[in-house]
XYZ file of C-alpha atoms in Angstrom:
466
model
C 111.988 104.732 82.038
C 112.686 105.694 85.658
C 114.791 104.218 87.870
C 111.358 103.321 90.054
C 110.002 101.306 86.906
C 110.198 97.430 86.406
C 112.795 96.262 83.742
C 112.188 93.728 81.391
C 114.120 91.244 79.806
C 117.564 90.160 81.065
C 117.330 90.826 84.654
C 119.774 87.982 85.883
C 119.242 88.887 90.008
C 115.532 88.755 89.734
C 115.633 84.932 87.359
C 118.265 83.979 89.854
C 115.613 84.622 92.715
C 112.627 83.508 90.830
C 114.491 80.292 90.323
C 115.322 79.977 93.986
C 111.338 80.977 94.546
C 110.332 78.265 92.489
C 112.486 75.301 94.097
C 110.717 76.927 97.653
C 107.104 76.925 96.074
C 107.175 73.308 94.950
C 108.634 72.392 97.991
C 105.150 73.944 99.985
C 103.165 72.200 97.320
C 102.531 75.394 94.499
C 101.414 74.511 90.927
C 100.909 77.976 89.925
C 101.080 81.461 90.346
C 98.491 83.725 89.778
C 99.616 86.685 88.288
C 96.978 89.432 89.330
C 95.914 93.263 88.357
C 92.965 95.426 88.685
C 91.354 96.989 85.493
C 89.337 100.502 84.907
C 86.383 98.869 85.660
C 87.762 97.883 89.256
C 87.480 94.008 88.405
C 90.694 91.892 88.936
C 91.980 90.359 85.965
C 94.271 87.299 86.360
C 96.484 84.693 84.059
C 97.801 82.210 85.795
C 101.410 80.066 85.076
C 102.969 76.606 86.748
C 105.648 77.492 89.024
C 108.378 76.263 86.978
C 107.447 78.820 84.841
C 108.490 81.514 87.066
C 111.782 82.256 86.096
C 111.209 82.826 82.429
C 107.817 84.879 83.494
C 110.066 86.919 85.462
C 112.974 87.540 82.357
C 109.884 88.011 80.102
C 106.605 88.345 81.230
C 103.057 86.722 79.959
C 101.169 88.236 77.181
C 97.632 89.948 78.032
C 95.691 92.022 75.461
C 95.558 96.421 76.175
C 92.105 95.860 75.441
C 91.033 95.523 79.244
C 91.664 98.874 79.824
C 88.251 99.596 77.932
C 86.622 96.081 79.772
C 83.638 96.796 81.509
C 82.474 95.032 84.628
C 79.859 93.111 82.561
C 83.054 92.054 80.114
C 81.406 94.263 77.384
C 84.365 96.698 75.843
C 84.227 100.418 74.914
C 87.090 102.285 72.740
C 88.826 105.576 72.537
C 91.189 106.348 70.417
C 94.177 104.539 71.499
C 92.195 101.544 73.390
C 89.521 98.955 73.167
C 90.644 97.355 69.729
C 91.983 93.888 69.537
C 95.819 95.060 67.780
C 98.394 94.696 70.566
C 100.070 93.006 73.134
C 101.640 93.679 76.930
C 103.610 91.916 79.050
C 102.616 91.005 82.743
C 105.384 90.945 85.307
C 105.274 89.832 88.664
C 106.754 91.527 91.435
C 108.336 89.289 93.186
C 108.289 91.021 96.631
C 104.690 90.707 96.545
C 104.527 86.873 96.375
C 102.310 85.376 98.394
C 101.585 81.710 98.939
C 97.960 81.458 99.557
C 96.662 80.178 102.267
C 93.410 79.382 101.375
C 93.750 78.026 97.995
C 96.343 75.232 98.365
C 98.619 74.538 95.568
C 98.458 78.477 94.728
C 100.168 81.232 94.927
C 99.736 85.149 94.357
C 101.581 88.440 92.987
C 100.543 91.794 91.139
C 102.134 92.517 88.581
C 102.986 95.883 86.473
C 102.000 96.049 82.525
C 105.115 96.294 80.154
C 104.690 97.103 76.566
C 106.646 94.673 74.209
C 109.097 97.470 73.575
C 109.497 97.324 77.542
C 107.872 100.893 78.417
C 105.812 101.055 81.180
C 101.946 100.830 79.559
C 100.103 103.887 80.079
C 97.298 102.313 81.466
C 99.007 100.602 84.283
C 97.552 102.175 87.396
C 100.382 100.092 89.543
C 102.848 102.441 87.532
C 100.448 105.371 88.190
C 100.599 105.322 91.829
C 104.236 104.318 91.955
C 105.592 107.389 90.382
C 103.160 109.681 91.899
C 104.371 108.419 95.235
C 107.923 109.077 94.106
C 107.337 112.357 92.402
C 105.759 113.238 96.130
C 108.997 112.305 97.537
C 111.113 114.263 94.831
C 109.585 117.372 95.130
C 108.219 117.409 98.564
C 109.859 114.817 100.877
C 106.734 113.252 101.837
C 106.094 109.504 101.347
C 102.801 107.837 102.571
C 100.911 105.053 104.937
C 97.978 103.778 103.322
C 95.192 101.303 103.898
C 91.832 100.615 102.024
C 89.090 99.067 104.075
C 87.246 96.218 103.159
C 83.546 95.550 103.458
C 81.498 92.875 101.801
C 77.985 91.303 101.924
C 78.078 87.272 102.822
C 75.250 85.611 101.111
C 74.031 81.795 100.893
C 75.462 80.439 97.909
C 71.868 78.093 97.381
C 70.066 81.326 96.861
C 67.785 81.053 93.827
C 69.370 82.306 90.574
C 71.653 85.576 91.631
C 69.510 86.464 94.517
C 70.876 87.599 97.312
C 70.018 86.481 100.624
C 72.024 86.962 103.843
C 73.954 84.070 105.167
C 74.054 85.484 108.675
C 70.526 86.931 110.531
C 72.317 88.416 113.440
C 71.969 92.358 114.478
C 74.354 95.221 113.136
C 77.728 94.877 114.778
C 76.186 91.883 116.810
C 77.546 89.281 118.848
C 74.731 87.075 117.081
C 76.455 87.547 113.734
C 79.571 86.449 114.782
C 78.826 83.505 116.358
C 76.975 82.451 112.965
C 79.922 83.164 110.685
C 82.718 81.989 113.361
C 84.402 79.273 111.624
C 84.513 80.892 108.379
C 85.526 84.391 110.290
C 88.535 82.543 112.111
C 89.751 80.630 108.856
C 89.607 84.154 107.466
C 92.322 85.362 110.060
C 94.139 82.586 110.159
C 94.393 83.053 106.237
C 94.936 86.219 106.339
C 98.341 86.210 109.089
C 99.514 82.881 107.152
C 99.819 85.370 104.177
C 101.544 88.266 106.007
C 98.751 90.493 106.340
C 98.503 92.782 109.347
C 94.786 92.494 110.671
C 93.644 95.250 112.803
C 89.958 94.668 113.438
C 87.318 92.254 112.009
C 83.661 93.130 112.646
C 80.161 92.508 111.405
C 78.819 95.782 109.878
C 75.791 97.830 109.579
C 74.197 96.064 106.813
C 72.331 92.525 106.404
C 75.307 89.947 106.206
C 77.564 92.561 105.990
C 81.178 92.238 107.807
C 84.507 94.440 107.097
C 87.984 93.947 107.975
C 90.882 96.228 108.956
C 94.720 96.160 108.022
C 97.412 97.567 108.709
C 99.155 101.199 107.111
C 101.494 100.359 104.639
C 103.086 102.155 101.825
C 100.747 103.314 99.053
C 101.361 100.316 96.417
C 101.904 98.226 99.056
C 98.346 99.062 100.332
C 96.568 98.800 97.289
C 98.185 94.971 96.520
C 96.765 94.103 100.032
C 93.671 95.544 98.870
C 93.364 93.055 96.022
C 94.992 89.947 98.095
C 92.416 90.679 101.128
C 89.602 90.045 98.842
C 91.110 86.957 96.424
C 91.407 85.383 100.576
C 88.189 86.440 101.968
C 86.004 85.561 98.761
C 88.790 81.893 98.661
C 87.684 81.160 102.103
C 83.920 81.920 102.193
C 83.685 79.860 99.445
C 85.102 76.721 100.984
C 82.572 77.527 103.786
C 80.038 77.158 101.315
C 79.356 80.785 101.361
C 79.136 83.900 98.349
C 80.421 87.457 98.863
C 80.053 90.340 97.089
C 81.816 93.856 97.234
C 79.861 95.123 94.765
C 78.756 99.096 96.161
C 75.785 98.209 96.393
C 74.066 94.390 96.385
C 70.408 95.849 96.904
C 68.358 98.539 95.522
C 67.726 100.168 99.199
C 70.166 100.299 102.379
C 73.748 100.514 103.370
C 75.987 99.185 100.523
C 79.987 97.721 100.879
C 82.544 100.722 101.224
C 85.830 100.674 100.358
C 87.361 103.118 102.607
C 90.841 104.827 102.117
C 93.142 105.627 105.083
C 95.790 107.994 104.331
C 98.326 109.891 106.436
C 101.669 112.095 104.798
C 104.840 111.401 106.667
C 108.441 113.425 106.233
C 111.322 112.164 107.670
C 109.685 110.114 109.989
C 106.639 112.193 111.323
C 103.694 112.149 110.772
C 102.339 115.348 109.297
C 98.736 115.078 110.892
C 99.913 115.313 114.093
C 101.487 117.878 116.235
C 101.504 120.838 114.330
C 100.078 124.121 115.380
C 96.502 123.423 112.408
C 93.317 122.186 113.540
C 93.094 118.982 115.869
C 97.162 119.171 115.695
C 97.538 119.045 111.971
C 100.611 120.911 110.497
C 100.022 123.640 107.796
C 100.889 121.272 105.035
C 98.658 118.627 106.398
C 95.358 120.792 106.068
C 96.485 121.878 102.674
C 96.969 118.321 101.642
C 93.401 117.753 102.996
C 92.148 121.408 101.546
C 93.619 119.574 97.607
C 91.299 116.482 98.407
C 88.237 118.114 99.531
C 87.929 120.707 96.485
C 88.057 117.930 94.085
C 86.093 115.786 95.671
C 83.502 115.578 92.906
C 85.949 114.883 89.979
C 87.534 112.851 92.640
C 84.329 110.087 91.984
C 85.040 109.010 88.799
C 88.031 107.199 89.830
C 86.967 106.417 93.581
C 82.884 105.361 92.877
C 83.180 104.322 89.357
C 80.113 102.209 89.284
C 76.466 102.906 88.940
C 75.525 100.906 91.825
C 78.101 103.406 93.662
C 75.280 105.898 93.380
C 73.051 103.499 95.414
C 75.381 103.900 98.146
C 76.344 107.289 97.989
C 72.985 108.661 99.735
C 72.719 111.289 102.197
C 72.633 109.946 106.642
C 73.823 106.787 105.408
C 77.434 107.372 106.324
C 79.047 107.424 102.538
C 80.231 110.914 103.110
C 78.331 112.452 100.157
C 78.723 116.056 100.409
C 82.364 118.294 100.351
C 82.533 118.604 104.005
C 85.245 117.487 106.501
C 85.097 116.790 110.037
C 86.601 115.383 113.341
C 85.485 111.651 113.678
C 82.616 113.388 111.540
C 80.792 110.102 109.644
C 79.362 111.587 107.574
C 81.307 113.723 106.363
C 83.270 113.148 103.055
C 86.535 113.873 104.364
C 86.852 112.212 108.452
C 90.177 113.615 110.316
C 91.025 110.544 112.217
C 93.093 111.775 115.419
C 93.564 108.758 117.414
C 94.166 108.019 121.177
C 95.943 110.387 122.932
C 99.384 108.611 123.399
C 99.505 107.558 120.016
C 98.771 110.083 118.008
C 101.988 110.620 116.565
C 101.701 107.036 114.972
C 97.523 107.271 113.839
C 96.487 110.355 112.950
C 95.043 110.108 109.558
C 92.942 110.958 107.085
C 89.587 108.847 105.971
C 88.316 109.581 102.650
C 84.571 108.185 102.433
C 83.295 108.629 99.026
C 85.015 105.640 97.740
C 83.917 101.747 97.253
C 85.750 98.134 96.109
C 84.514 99.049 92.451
C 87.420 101.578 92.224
C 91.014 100.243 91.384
C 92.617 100.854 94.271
C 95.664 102.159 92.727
C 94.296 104.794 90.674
C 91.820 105.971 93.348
C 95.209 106.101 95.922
C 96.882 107.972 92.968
C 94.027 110.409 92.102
C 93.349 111.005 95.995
C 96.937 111.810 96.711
C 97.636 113.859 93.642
C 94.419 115.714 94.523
C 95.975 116.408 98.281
C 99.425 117.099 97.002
C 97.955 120.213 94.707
C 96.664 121.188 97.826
C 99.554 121.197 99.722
C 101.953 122.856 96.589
C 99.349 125.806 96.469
C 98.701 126.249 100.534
C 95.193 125.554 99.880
C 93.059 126.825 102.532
C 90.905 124.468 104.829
C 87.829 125.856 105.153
C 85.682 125.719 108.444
C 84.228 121.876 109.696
C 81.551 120.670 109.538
C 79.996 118.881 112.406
C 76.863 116.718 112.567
C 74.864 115.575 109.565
C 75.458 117.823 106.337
C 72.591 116.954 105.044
C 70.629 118.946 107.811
C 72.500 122.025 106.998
C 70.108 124.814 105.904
C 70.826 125.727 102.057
C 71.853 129.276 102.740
C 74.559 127.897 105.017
C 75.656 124.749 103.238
C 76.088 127.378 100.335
C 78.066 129.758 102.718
C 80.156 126.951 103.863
C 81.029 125.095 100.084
C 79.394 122.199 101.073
C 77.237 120.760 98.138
C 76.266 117.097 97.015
C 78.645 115.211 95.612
C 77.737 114.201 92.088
C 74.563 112.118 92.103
C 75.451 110.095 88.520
C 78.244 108.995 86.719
C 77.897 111.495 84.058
C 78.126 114.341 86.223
C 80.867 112.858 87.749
C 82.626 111.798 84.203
C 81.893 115.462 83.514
C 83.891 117.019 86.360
C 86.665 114.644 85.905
C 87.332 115.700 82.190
C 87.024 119.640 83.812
C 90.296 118.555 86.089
C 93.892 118.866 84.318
C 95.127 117.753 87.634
C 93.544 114.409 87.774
C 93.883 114.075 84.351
C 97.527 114.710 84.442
C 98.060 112.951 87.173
C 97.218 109.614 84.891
C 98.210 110.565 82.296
C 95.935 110.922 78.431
C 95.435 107.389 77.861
C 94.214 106.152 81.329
C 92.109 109.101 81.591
C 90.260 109.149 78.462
C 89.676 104.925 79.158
C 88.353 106.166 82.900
C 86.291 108.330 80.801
C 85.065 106.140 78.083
C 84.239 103.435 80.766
C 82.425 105.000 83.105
C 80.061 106.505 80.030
C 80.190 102.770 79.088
C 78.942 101.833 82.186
C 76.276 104.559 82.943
C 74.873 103.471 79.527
C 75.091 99.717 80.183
C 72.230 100.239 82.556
C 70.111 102.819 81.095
C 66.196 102.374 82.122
C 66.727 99.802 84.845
C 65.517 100.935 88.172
C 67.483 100.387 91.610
C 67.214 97.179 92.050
C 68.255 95.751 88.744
C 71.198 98.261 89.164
C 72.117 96.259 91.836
C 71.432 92.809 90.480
C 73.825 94.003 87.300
C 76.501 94.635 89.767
C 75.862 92.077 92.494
C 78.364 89.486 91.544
C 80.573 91.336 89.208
C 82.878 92.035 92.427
């Protein structure tokens, strides 16, 4: 084990805190702590413990079956070799850093947690773990680290609907005034929430489509990110529901239209600055920077197996809807797959970034942060060329030129994009053989799952799952 992984078992400084933790929760009025991670299939898994059982959860963790590495969203399972059987055992461990009282579910409160074999190895399907040490390796061998954020969109619907219908809980216009008004009290509940729980809010807005709102936070670091990720959405779907309300993040909760995105925001920092700002490369990117972006954008399609892992990701993923569905990159460039995000002049320094597009709340957030940055750090180890931008719609590109430029169509099912996944020894190494074959076995898993059906009941299968 690395110095960066958890320790189980007779860690006296972390009992002596989660005893002082637990004398503080009761105090606020916690019960229990949910212990929280995110599967293949993207769906957060949970067990939950009474506070005073914090201290010997944090000496020796809480049992949970391997088997939910091969879970699919419908809580069907699929095996490979090593997974999907019911033999075995892990440990859940919170990290106690990460504890957060929630504020809209009183008598609760919150932590991710990495997965420990009982031997006390790190389990090979823990994408926490994944993303940890590819952050560190990226520090190792590079001296970068990262700021991270995933955006969060989700559909609000009316919770009376008939059966699993969806119908919009708000009738307002597309980023309208209207909307707002009609969700206000649940919207400001939402932000108080949300700052009661330490979570840096940039913007909150209603989006393009029906019901649809998303929310903003703050850069963090990469793990850090990806917890908030998984937090933001326990708050928003706690608090809608006390306003009577249903939300989905599913990719897609219709057949037709705009679907729920789930953004990434990335920028690579060394000693303090930002490496997407000014350097002498495109729209004041240093050399490094476009590489990093050159290593995303040429695995872009293997890229989707991890980042839109569901088939109701292909609903969304449709050309001059904004999804960023072809390999193109651009400046402030929506539809393009890959957006360079320069920021305000004055502040550039502090938000330059990088938007990756392809990618919706059906991905774990920590593998598609690990695959994304293990993708861009390739890049950056072999100087990988950026190739020319692409401006406008790439969709209206003429084929001779789209051709000329690289820029094709992302992969248009999940078997095509299971197919250039297994192609990709960098991907694939990045985590590791036994989360990539269960990325692999559950995305065929799930492409089968909903053979025949036509758009729509792709979308009903996948409505409420997330």
């Amino acid at each position: 084990m690395s110095d960066s992984d958890p320790v189980p078992g007779g860690r006296p400084g972390e009992v002596e805190r989660a005893t002082a933790l637990t004398g503080e929760l009761t105090g606020r009025g916690v019960h229990g702590v949910v212990l929280a991670y995110v599967d293949t299939a993207g769906i957060a898994r949970v067990k939950t413990v009474p506070t005073a059982r914090l201290p010997a959860v944090v000496a020796w963790g809480v049992g949970m079956s391997p088997v939910f590495d091969t879970f699919l969203a419908d809580d069907s399972i699929v095996a490979t070799d090593v997974l999907g059987s019911p033999d075995g055992d892990l440990r859940l461990y919170p990290d106690l850093d990460r504890l957060t009282v929630l504020a809209a579910q009183p008598g609760w409160a919150w932590a991710p947690v990495d997965r420990i074999t009982q031997e006390g190895a790190p389990h090979p399907g823990c994408g926490r773990t994944v993303l940890r040490r590819t952050v560190a390796g990226a520090a190792e061998r590079h001296g970068i680290d990262f700021r991270a954020a995933v955006e969060i969109e989700w559909a609000v619907g009316c919770a009376d609907a008939a059966g699993d219908a969806f119908v919009p809980a708000v009738s307002g216009p597309a980023y309208g005034a209207a909307r707002q008004v009609e969700l206000s009290d649940c919207a400001a509940d939402l932000l108080a929430a949300l700052a009661a729980e330490g979570v840096e809010v940039e913007q909150f807005h209603p989006e393009y489509a029906a019901g649809q709102f998303e929310v903003s936070v703050g850069a963090l670091d990469p793990v850090a990110a990806a917890d908030h990720s998984v937090l933001v959405r326990q708050t928003i779907r706690a608090v809608s529901r006390r306003h009577g309300l249903r939300v989905s993040f599913a990719p897609a909760v219709l057949g037709q239209g705009v679907g729920n995105g789930g953004h990434l925001h990335l920028s690579a920092w060394r000693d303090g600055t930002n490496l997407h700002a000014g350097g002498t490369g495109r729209y004041g990117m240093t050399a490094e920077a476009e590489s990093f972006v050159a290593g995303i954008l040429g695995r872009l399609p293997a890229l989707t197996a991890v980042t839109a892992p569901s088939p109701a990701s292909r609903l969304r993923l449709r050309p001059s809807q904004w999804a960023g569905v072809f390999t193109a990159w651009g400046r402030e460039t929506r539809e393009a797959a890959l957006r360079v995000v320069t920021g305000t002049a004055g502040i550039r320094d502090r938000a330059a970034n990088l938007e990756v597009k392809p990618v919706d709340l059906a991905a774990n957030p920590y593998l598609a942060l690990a695959s994304v940055i293990a993708a861009g750090l390739d890049g950056l180890a072999s100087s990988a060329p950026l190739p020319e931008e692409t401006t406008g719609d790439p969709a209206r590109l003429d084929p001779g030129e789209a051709a000329a430029r690289g820029v094709r169509r992302l992969p248009v099912t999940l078997a095509e994009s299971v197919e250039a996944f297994r192609a990709d020894e960098v991907l694939r190494r990045a985590l590791g053989p036994v989360l990539a074959d269960a990325v692999t076995a559950v995305r065929l898993g799930e492409a089968g799952a909903v053979e025949g059906l036509d758009d729509d009941g792709v979308a009903a299968a996948y409505r409420w799952r997330y």
